[in-house]
């Protein structure tokens, strides 16, 4: 049974998409409008599909408001990098674009891409052209479409990495929008005669998807991509001799919720079944088209796949996917995850390359993924630029906002190691810090209710002291912060989740699993800095005193009764569910 919508009930974004002539809108005209640094609201929705967000510097809002000035508008541009793998040449291009057109920093994101901030309207086209010249694109990096496809950047299992990267790229290509609008607007391509009538989006149609859609590929034992937090996931099933023999398919994960609206909630994905590698694309396309047709186009807050699956049931959803794809899914195969984190420092490849060289990989720890030259501190941009100039392997962005300098031949190890040391780049951090992630939040994100990237490092310094006092300094505990409940750094699958509630105030979530397979639950609300520490300190003490052998912090907080064991559903959300 497909839900029938009365046209005037559709959400505003549905009408914007419908009227946009396949994502054109009036973006092109708006770029020529010099009187404002912004663009009109409908186009601001459409440019997301082209990989950018209209933002303003929120640090400057009040002052500019007093002076009756327009907001300090600029754009955030997000690149699409399936599997997070780029060449040294592409790295150099991104570095140059960030310095010339951006705010002199680059951000490596929790979804294995680059984000550039602070690009003003008059520089947008030049930036987009340079990204294109670097053989990269930003199409569908944001918007109601399939976004960047993630895969484990795995330096340990070369063959599994090659196979999962190939699938990530194939999925990404297969699900790309086909509209020529991107080329027309940003790269001055000619509009094809006949325009929108000629264009067919074979997978998406005119109105694309009801909401964003996110796909990842996980390669056990690592769940670094957080497969349970995504709409569609493929968990590789490995055979020691044959490599990846197939995939367990997961559906219906998602993070975002809205405060005060308990019908919105984070949800971990369900395992639907198992498919062969050559069936993965057909399965993915079917999942996408079922969501296209069954997803809610009236209420955008109820439009993600997770709600479609809650409403229709996993069995009905799976049956429809099987029918559309022609693939009969087999029962899921056993697998096990051990963690969601990265392993830092050098490791040797498990394979010798074609020229008989033993390659190695260096994972760098980058706090919150922010690359910049810190005055008097680490010179991230300069250091990595110099490394890119000598490196002939690849760079791999991790889903933990870190970077792997991958496939370094033996004779380059020394020079790269020396550049890392010379520029103060870090290959490790304290146990808590290396398991931490923050979203961007202020000053650029228009949705932020509280600081995140600019605050988490200080909070961690304070928490490190408390952990050390309890003899827990070496304990791997996953901590994540966001500036609002949308969940960009996936805080609801972190053992300690802090979610912005208002300026300087956070809700504290506890009880998620170390391997990312279980949601946390609200423990305390509206905490300031001192209250966060005051709430966590006794739990750290109790954990040190009472934990069982090998027991993870998240598991302990449930066993000890600090939070209840969590299921999926609205009960997670309740603002009145806090213990404190
Ligand atoms: C309704 C839900 C969401 C909305 C409206 C939203 C919106 C945004 C916005 C506006 C930004 C730009 C912030 C900036 O760079 O200044 C952002 C960043 C980002 N979002 Fe989301 N987001 C949502 C949920 C999510 C979720 C669930 C994920 C991941 C599973 C995610 C992944 C990211 C990533 C990777 C970034 C880049 C910065 C980072 O690494 O934190 N977003 N999001
Ligand atoms: S979690 Fe909220 S505050 Fe943080 S980047 Fe995402 S939308 Fe912005």
XYZ file of C-alpha atoms and ligand atoms in Angstrom:
631
model
C 0.000 0.000 0.000
C 1.575 3.242 -1.091
C 0.622 6.366 0.771
C -1.212 8.824 -1.456
C -0.458 12.445 -0.813
C -2.692 15.350 -1.581
C -0.439 17.823 -3.394
C -1.110 20.718 -1.069
C -0.039 18.589 1.883
C 3.462 18.088 0.533
C 6.309 19.660 2.457
C 7.638 22.940 1.108
C 10.869 21.297 -0.031
C 8.899 18.888 -2.204
C 7.430 21.803 -4.105
C 10.824 23.504 -4.392
C 12.287 20.340 -5.908
C 9.334 19.841 -8.223
C 9.526 23.397 -9.554
C 13.310 23.448 -9.796
C 13.666 21.918 -13.273
C 15.978 19.235 -11.950
C 17.829 21.312 -9.369
C 18.303 24.478 -11.402
C 15.936 26.874 -9.663
C 17.259 30.396 -10.011
C 20.726 29.567 -8.699
C 22.449 30.849 -11.813
C 20.658 34.207 -11.662
C 21.231 34.471 -7.918
C 24.993 34.122 -8.337
C 24.974 37.230 -10.539
C 23.066 39.279 -7.939
C 25.754 41.448 -6.364
C 23.581 43.312 -3.883
C 23.651 40.449 -1.400
C 26.202 37.836 -0.301
C 23.370 35.356 0.101
C 20.857 33.687 -2.218
C 17.082 33.375 -2.017
C 15.625 30.796 0.322
C 14.381 28.305 -2.271
C 17.771 28.290 -3.978
C 19.439 27.835 -0.587
C 17.567 24.527 -0.376
C 18.586 23.575 -3.912
C 22.307 24.365 -3.599
C 22.520 21.612 -0.984
C 22.100 19.090 -3.808
C 25.106 20.744 -5.440
C 27.141 20.173 -2.254
C 26.944 23.456 -0.391
C 25.178 25.213 2.466
C 24.518 28.920 2.751
C 25.822 29.959 6.179
C 26.718 33.083 8.089
C 29.346 33.802 10.700
C 27.328 33.591 13.904
C 30.104 35.194 15.929
C 29.420 38.382 13.955
C 25.613 38.253 13.872
C 24.851 40.528 16.814
C 27.338 43.224 15.875
C 26.275 43.298 12.228
C 22.636 43.352 13.333
C 23.309 46.409 15.494
C 24.960 48.123 12.533
C 22.000 47.166 10.312
C 24.342 45.187 8.091
C 23.465 42.012 6.232
C 24.627 38.812 7.943
C 28.214 37.797 7.083
C 27.162 35.220 4.515
C 29.473 32.599 3.114
C 29.164 29.048 1.839
C 30.311 25.722 3.194
C 31.296 23.374 0.373
C 31.403 19.626 0.898
C 33.271 17.412 -1.546
C 32.162 13.947 -2.511
C 34.959 11.414 -1.928
C 33.659 7.827 -2.008
C 35.608 5.769 0.510
C 37.616 8.876 1.440
C 40.492 8.076 -0.925
C 42.261 10.923 -2.772
C 45.555 11.212 -4.619
C 48.396 13.503 -3.494
C 47.595 15.764 -6.482
C 43.997 16.059 -5.320
C 45.206 16.789 -1.809
C 47.337 19.646 -3.112
C 44.374 21.030 -5.015
C 42.112 20.954 -1.968
C 44.812 22.599 0.129
C 45.219 25.383 -2.395
C 41.446 25.948 -2.690
C 41.100 26.132 1.107
C 43.835 28.722 1.371
C 42.818 30.858 -1.608
C 39.014 30.746 -1.401
C 38.176 29.245 2.000
C 38.934 30.401 5.516
C 42.425 28.909 5.462
C 41.341 25.655 7.111
C 40.014 22.320 5.897
C 37.819 19.996 7.807
C 37.963 16.212 7.453
C 34.473 15.034 8.284
C 32.833 12.090 10.030
C 31.664 10.962 6.593
C 35.072 10.790 4.925
C 34.974 14.006 2.983
C 36.427 17.498 2.976
C 34.453 20.506 4.073
C 35.598 23.995 3.196
C 34.153 26.925 5.109
C 33.918 30.654 4.489
C 33.668 30.745 0.698
C 32.011 33.969 -0.386
C 29.486 34.052 -3.186
C 31.749 35.805 -5.681
C 34.309 33.010 -5.289
C 31.870 30.112 -5.540
C 32.195 29.407 -9.238
C 35.991 29.640 -9.227
C 36.060 27.231 -6.288
C 33.729 24.777 -7.978
C 35.751 24.927 -11.180
C 38.958 24.166 -9.330
C 37.343 21.258 -7.530
C 36.245 19.953 -10.945
C 39.750 20.436 -12.340
C 41.041 18.309 -9.449
C 38.752 15.531 -10.750
C 36.569 15.847 -7.688
C 32.932 16.842 -7.439
C 30.489 18.149 -4.869
C 27.275 16.934 -6.532
C 24.942 15.240 -4.055
C 27.296 15.812 -1.133
C 24.233 17.283 0.630
C 20.498 17.298 -0.239
C 17.731 14.683 -0.556
C 19.833 12.169 -2.434
C 22.362 9.471 -1.734
C 25.311 11.275 -0.153
C 28.983 10.322 0.054
C 29.433 6.549 0.331
C 31.778 5.481 3.126
C 34.010 2.461 3.395
C 36.584 1.331 5.883
C 39.939 2.931 4.876
C 41.464 -0.260 6.161
C 45.220 -0.415 5.943
C 45.265 -3.915 7.463
C 43.508 -5.948 4.815
C 44.547 -4.599 1.396
C 42.397 -6.943 -0.631
C 39.276 -6.269 1.422
C 39.962 -2.555 1.127
C 40.278 -2.713 -2.641
C 37.000 -4.621 -2.932
C 35.036 -2.422 -0.537
C 36.414 0.769 -2.102
C 35.422 -0.462 -5.555
C 31.903 -1.108 -4.270
C 31.750 2.313 -2.552
C 32.700 3.992 -5.820
C 30.282 1.905 -7.853
C 27.394 2.646 -5.462
C 28.278 6.315 -5.511
C 28.341 6.465 -9.317
C 25.201 4.417 -9.729
C 23.190 6.666 -7.437
C 24.481 10.023 -8.680
C 21.894 12.502 -9.902
C 21.994 12.704 -13.697
C 20.803 16.315 -14.056
C 23.111 18.515 -16.118
C 22.264 21.439 -13.802
C 25.567 21.071 -11.953
C 27.641 21.444 -15.091
C 25.467 24.273 -16.396
C 25.564 26.358 -13.234
C 29.089 25.860 -11.955
C 31.122 24.895 -14.972
C 29.329 27.023 -17.569
C 28.157 24.024 -19.512
C 25.600 24.724 -22.208
C 22.025 24.018 -21.298
C 20.936 21.051 -23.338
C 18.251 21.972 -25.869
C 14.846 20.954 -24.631
C 16.021 21.358 -21.069
C 14.236 19.510 -18.343
C 11.978 17.615 -20.715
C 15.023 15.804 -21.998
C 16.368 14.975 -18.603
C 15.355 11.843 -16.883
C 16.515 10.977 -13.414
C 16.019 7.246 -13.824
C 16.402 6.511 -10.132
C 15.248 9.693 -8.439
C 12.628 11.275 -10.667
C 11.768 14.960 -10.433
C 11.486 15.211 -6.680
C 14.488 13.095 -5.721
C 14.237 11.412 -2.292
C 12.049 12.500 0.630
C 15.212 13.196 2.691
C 18.956 12.627 2.733
C 20.188 9.068 2.278
C 23.455 7.626 3.578
C 25.275 4.426 2.643
C 28.354 2.829 4.216
C 30.396 -0.344 3.861
C 31.911 -1.815 7.021
C 34.705 -4.368 7.063
C 34.761 -6.336 10.327
C 36.299 -6.331 12.840
C 36.172 -2.546 12.439
C 32.923 -0.617 12.621
C 34.673 2.723 12.084
C 31.986 3.800 9.603
C 29.237 3.287 12.212
C 27.159 1.053 10.008
C 24.199 1.082 12.422
C 23.902 4.868 12.167
C 23.191 4.842 8.420
C 20.200 4.354 6.143
C 21.822 1.518 4.226
C 24.887 -0.495 5.166
C 26.880 -3.384 3.803
C 28.822 -5.438 6.331
C 31.535 -7.397 4.523
C 31.680 -11.110 5.203
C 35.283 -12.229 4.927
C 36.808 -15.533 4.048
C 40.478 -15.853 5.036
C 41.395 -17.143 1.562
C 38.890 -15.455 -0.742
C 38.550 -12.029 0.874
C 35.057 -10.483 0.778
C 32.559 -13.164 -0.238
C 29.374 -11.171 0.328
C 27.633 -8.614 2.483
C 25.062 -8.486 5.234
C 22.680 -5.684 4.317
C 21.522 -3.275 7.027
C 18.722 -0.725 6.732
C 17.080 2.006 8.748
C 19.784 3.610 10.859
C 19.756 7.334 11.508
C 20.733 9.810 14.181
C 18.705 12.993 14.058
C 15.944 13.941 16.454
C 14.298 17.189 17.477
C 14.000 18.271 21.098
C 10.474 18.192 22.393
C 9.239 15.991 19.549
C 9.308 12.416 20.840
C 8.104 11.057 17.528
C 11.640 11.844 16.286
C 14.464 9.683 17.563
C 17.789 8.082 16.664
C 17.597 4.504 15.523
C 20.118 1.750 14.915
C 19.833 -0.153 11.637
C 18.385 -3.664 11.308
C 20.096 -6.488 9.458
C 17.914 -7.384 6.473
C 19.812 -10.356 5.057
C 22.844 -11.352 3.026
C 23.713 -10.716 -0.613
C 26.493 -11.610 -3.048
C 28.944 -8.852 -4.036
C 27.491 -8.662 -7.548
C 23.990 -8.162 -6.149
C 24.874 -5.193 -3.955
C 24.104 -2.475 -6.494
C 20.700 -3.922 -7.366
C 19.843 -4.227 -3.668
C 20.977 -0.644 -3.024
C 18.938 0.712 -5.908
C 15.861 -1.132 -4.699
C 16.279 0.166 -1.134
C 16.597 3.684 -2.525
C 13.556 3.429 -4.778
C 11.355 1.858 -2.096
C 12.270 4.741 0.178
C 11.646 7.143 -2.724
C 8.099 5.776 -3.073
C 7.255 4.895 0.527
C 9.040 7.683 2.390
C 7.041 10.524 3.941
C 6.929 13.587 1.702
C 4.618 15.570 3.945
C 6.582 15.758 7.197
C 10.329 16.142 6.649
C 11.006 15.224 10.249
C 9.447 11.846 9.577
C 10.928 11.325 6.132
C 14.067 9.274 6.764
C 14.168 5.570 5.941
C 14.238 4.727 9.667
C 10.630 5.917 10.010
C 9.520 4.167 6.818
C 10.809 0.920 8.288
C 9.215 1.580 11.679
C 5.887 2.339 9.983
C 5.816 -0.435 7.373
C 7.765 -3.096 9.226
C 11.074 -4.687 8.259
C 9.435 -7.727 6.641
C 7.265 -5.726 4.253
C 10.178 -3.489 3.411
C 12.481 -6.463 2.763
C 9.882 -8.194 0.576
C 9.500 -5.077 -1.571
C 13.274 -4.728 -1.910
C 13.558 -8.359 -2.982
C 10.779 -7.966 -5.503
C 12.204 -4.821 -7.046
C 15.815 -6.012 -7.104
C 15.113 -9.584 -8.129
C 17.541 -10.629 -5.387
C 16.448 -13.161 -2.799
C 18.373 -12.197 0.299
C 19.917 -15.103 2.190
C 19.965 -15.273 6.001
C 22.536 -12.891 7.510
C 25.961 -14.434 8.155
C 27.849 -14.174 11.446
C 30.367 -11.374 11.936
C 31.747 -9.448 14.858
C 32.872 -5.900 15.422
C 35.438 -4.936 18.029
C 35.540 -1.147 17.856
C 34.637 2.041 15.993
C 37.997 3.791 16.426
C 41.137 4.184 14.309
C 44.567 2.745 15.147
C 47.240 5.374 15.020
C 50.844 5.393 13.863
C 52.666 3.259 11.297
C 51.562 -0.166 10.290
C 52.880 -2.383 7.542
C 50.667 -3.453 4.701
C 49.695 -7.113 4.583
C 50.679 -7.303 0.932
C 53.669 -6.560 -1.243
C 52.889 -4.273 -4.185
C 53.450 -5.048 -7.864
C 57.017 -3.746 -7.835
C 57.912 -5.974 -4.902
C 57.810 -3.102 -2.392
C 56.506 -3.533 1.136
C 54.191 -0.572 1.639
C 53.278 0.959 4.982
C 50.509 3.254 6.214
C 50.612 6.089 8.728
C 47.426 7.087 10.560
C 47.536 10.622 11.957
C 45.303 11.799 14.798
C 43.616 15.065 13.830
C 41.565 16.651 16.567
C 37.996 17.005 15.238
C 39.333 16.748 11.704
C 40.278 20.435 11.593
C 43.372 21.078 9.482
C 45.021 24.435 9.954
C 48.382 25.953 10.681
C 48.176 26.737 14.383
C 50.321 29.760 15.337
C 53.101 28.353 17.486
C 51.640 24.845 17.154
C 51.082 22.046 14.654
C 51.349 23.123 11.021
C 48.751 20.772 9.603
C 48.195 22.401 6.228
C 51.843 23.104 5.526
C 53.003 19.726 6.815
C 50.485 17.743 4.806
C 51.152 19.865 1.737
C 54.829 19.031 1.925
C 54.003 15.371 2.474
C 51.687 15.416 -0.560
C 54.519 16.826 -2.643
C 56.716 13.771 -1.961
C 54.075 11.075 -1.437
C 53.203 8.697 -4.270
C 50.628 6.541 -2.510
C 47.223 7.812 -1.495
C 45.505 9.731 1.282
C 42.565 8.135 3.060
C 40.119 10.158 5.132
C 38.695 8.102 7.962
C 35.140 8.174 9.317
C 36.692 9.276 12.630
C 37.893 12.569 11.116
C 41.482 11.318 10.874
C 43.873 10.799 7.983
C 45.880 7.845 6.710
C 48.928 8.490 4.563
C 48.584 5.189 2.785
C 50.807 3.012 0.638
C 54.119 4.566 1.560
C 57.024 2.618 0.013
C 59.922 1.741 2.307
C 62.233 4.370 0.851
C 59.741 7.196 1.573
C 59.035 6.313 5.181
C 61.903 8.314 6.552
C 61.173 11.540 4.707
C 57.468 11.384 5.562
C 58.236 10.574 9.189
C 60.589 13.562 9.306
C 57.926 15.910 7.865
C 55.396 14.665 10.421
C 57.831 15.429 13.244
C 58.989 18.763 11.807
C 55.450 20.135 11.586
C 54.262 18.800 14.919
C 51.634 16.471 13.420
C 50.310 13.970 15.917
C 50.235 10.222 15.643
C 48.436 9.663 18.947
C 46.696 11.325 21.871
C 45.297 10.381 25.266
C 42.886 7.447 25.239
C 39.811 9.674 25.661
C 40.928 12.238 23.064
C 41.735 9.683 20.394
C 38.217 8.274 20.812
C 36.540 11.685 20.590
C 34.640 13.471 17.844
C 32.866 16.797 17.680
C 30.685 18.232 14.936
C 31.427 21.712 13.569
C 28.640 23.699 15.294
C 29.526 27.357 15.982
C 30.337 29.694 14.365
C 29.290 28.344 10.947
C 26.458 25.871 11.485
C 23.100 27.619 11.431
C 21.510 24.860 13.505
C 23.923 24.859 16.437
C 22.443 25.529 19.875
C 25.821 25.211 21.629
C 29.544 25.022 20.890
C 31.045 21.696 19.895
C 34.332 21.679 17.940
C 35.600 24.748 19.806
C 34.671 23.344 23.227
C 35.205 19.578 23.257
C 39.041 19.762 23.396
C 38.855 21.737 26.662
C 36.254 19.459 28.164
C 38.430 16.474 27.327
C 41.407 18.084 29.083
C 39.281 18.391 32.210
C 37.914 14.849 31.919
C 41.412 13.447 31.330
C 42.349 14.707 34.778
C 39.379 12.980 36.372
C 40.079 9.735 34.505
C 43.730 9.861 35.540
C 42.689 10.421 39.155
C 40.741 7.155 38.979
C 43.520 5.251 37.216
C 41.562 5.193 33.954
C 43.891 7.305 31.797
C 44.583 4.453 29.382
C 40.973 3.345 29.045
C 39.461 3.632 25.561
C 36.093 5.333 26.037
C 34.213 6.746 23.052
C 33.023 10.337 23.610
C 31.246 12.508 21.039
C 29.686 15.947 21.092
C 27.300 17.846 18.858
C 25.963 21.377 19.015
C 22.368 20.241 18.415
C 20.340 17.015 18.327
C 20.870 16.396 14.586
C 23.765 14.130 15.457
C 26.442 14.899 12.855
C 29.222 13.313 14.927
C 26.955 10.338 15.751
C 26.776 11.020 19.513
C 23.954 8.562 20.195
C 26.205 5.612 19.421
C 29.036 6.939 21.636
C 29.599 5.660 25.179
C 29.493 9.284 26.341
C 27.310 11.487 24.152
C 26.956 15.224 24.746
C 24.306 17.011 22.733
C 23.915 20.799 22.754
C 20.757 22.094 24.406
C 21.455 25.827 24.617
C 24.484 28.105 25.004
C 26.966 26.264 27.255
C 24.435 23.510 28.061
C 24.402 19.860 27.059
C 22.344 16.732 27.494
C 24.387 13.733 28.587
C 23.731 10.321 27.013
C 25.278 7.093 28.305
C 25.174 3.384 27.658
C 26.027 2.932 23.969
C 28.177 -0.019 22.950
C 31.893 0.354 22.237
C 31.384 -1.252 18.824
C 28.595 1.146 17.826
C 25.823 -1.450 17.884
C 23.602 -0.031 20.634
C 22.139 3.424 21.270
C 22.791 5.392 24.399
C 20.067 6.826 26.619
C 19.463 10.197 28.188
C 21.123 10.375 31.616
C 21.096 14.056 32.571
C 19.904 17.291 31.016
C 21.029 20.846 30.552
C 24.488 20.446 32.062
C 27.121 23.151 32.022
C 30.866 22.433 32.084
C 31.072 21.909 35.837
C 27.934 19.777 35.893
C 29.181 17.519 33.084
C 32.291 16.778 35.116
C 30.343 16.466 38.367
C 28.021 13.927 36.733
C 30.717 11.856 35.065
C 33.275 11.816 37.866
C 31.380 9.480 40.239
C 30.546 7.183 37.320
C 34.237 6.987 36.416
C 35.001 6.167 40.064
C 32.351 3.479 40.188
C 33.522 2.015 36.877
C 37.075 1.746 38.159
C 35.884 0.082 41.344
C 33.236 -2.272 40.018
C 33.923 -3.127 36.431
C 34.346 -6.725 35.389
C 37.330 -7.952 33.458
C 37.346 -6.284 30.015
C 33.981 -4.614 30.625
C 33.514 -1.522 28.471
C 32.377 1.767 29.963
C 29.118 1.823 27.992
C 28.219 -1.727 29.029
C 29.078 -0.950 32.637
C 26.800 2.090 32.815
C 23.889 -0.173 31.913
C 24.812 -3.049 34.220
C 25.299 -0.625 37.097
C 21.905 0.915 36.441
C 23.004 4.432 35.504
C 20.866 4.067 32.396
C 18.467 1.382 31.257
C 19.388 -1.010 28.471
C 18.206 0.710 25.330
C 15.978 -0.402 22.529
C 15.011 1.594 19.509
C 12.136 3.977 19.725
C 10.625 7.068 21.144
C 11.385 6.103 24.741
C 14.998 7.036 24.030
C 14.080 10.608 23.368
C 12.002 11.590 26.343
C 13.322 14.747 27.894
C 11.704 13.631 31.078
C 13.541 10.323 30.971
C 16.710 11.764 32.500
C 17.858 10.220 35.758
C 19.295 13.509 37.018
C 18.514 16.441 10.302
C 19.731 16.089 10.452
C 20.934 16.889 10.057
C 21.053 18.162 9.596
C 19.967 19.168 9.324
C 22.459 18.401 9.386
C 22.991 19.589 8.950
C 24.342 19.834 8.914
C 24.939 21.109 8.664
C 24.196 22.416 8.436
C 26.263 20.945 8.688
C 27.318 21.991 8.412
C 28.004 22.464 9.617
C 29.205 23.281 9.234
O 30.087 22.754 8.579
O 29.265 24.472 9.595
C 26.525 19.564 8.943
C 27.764 18.987 9.040
C 27.967 17.631 8.987
N 27.016 16.664 9.114
Fe 25.106 16.971 9.406
N 23.157 17.272 9.683
C 22.266 16.327 10.114
C 22.555 15.050 10.528
C 23.757 14.420 10.284
C 24.053 13.045 10.596
C 23.115 12.081 11.273
C 25.332 12.812 10.177
C 26.164 11.541 10.242
C 25.725 10.338 10.409
C 25.822 14.040 9.622
C 27.071 14.232 9.100
C 27.641 15.463 8.968
C 29.026 15.652 8.726
C 30.052 14.570 8.457
C 29.236 17.017 8.756
C 30.565 17.699 8.566
C 31.210 18.082 9.821
C 31.536 16.976 10.765
O 32.373 16.114 10.472
O 30.946 16.999 11.853
N 24.850 14.989 9.699
N 25.327 18.907 9.069
S 25.055 18.344 14.928
Fe 23.859 20.180 14.740
S 25.287 21.772 15.386
Fe 26.514 20.029 14.846
S 27.075 20.370 12.681
Fe 25.267 19.030 12.782
S 23.571 20.396 12.503
Fe 25.312 21.667 13.127
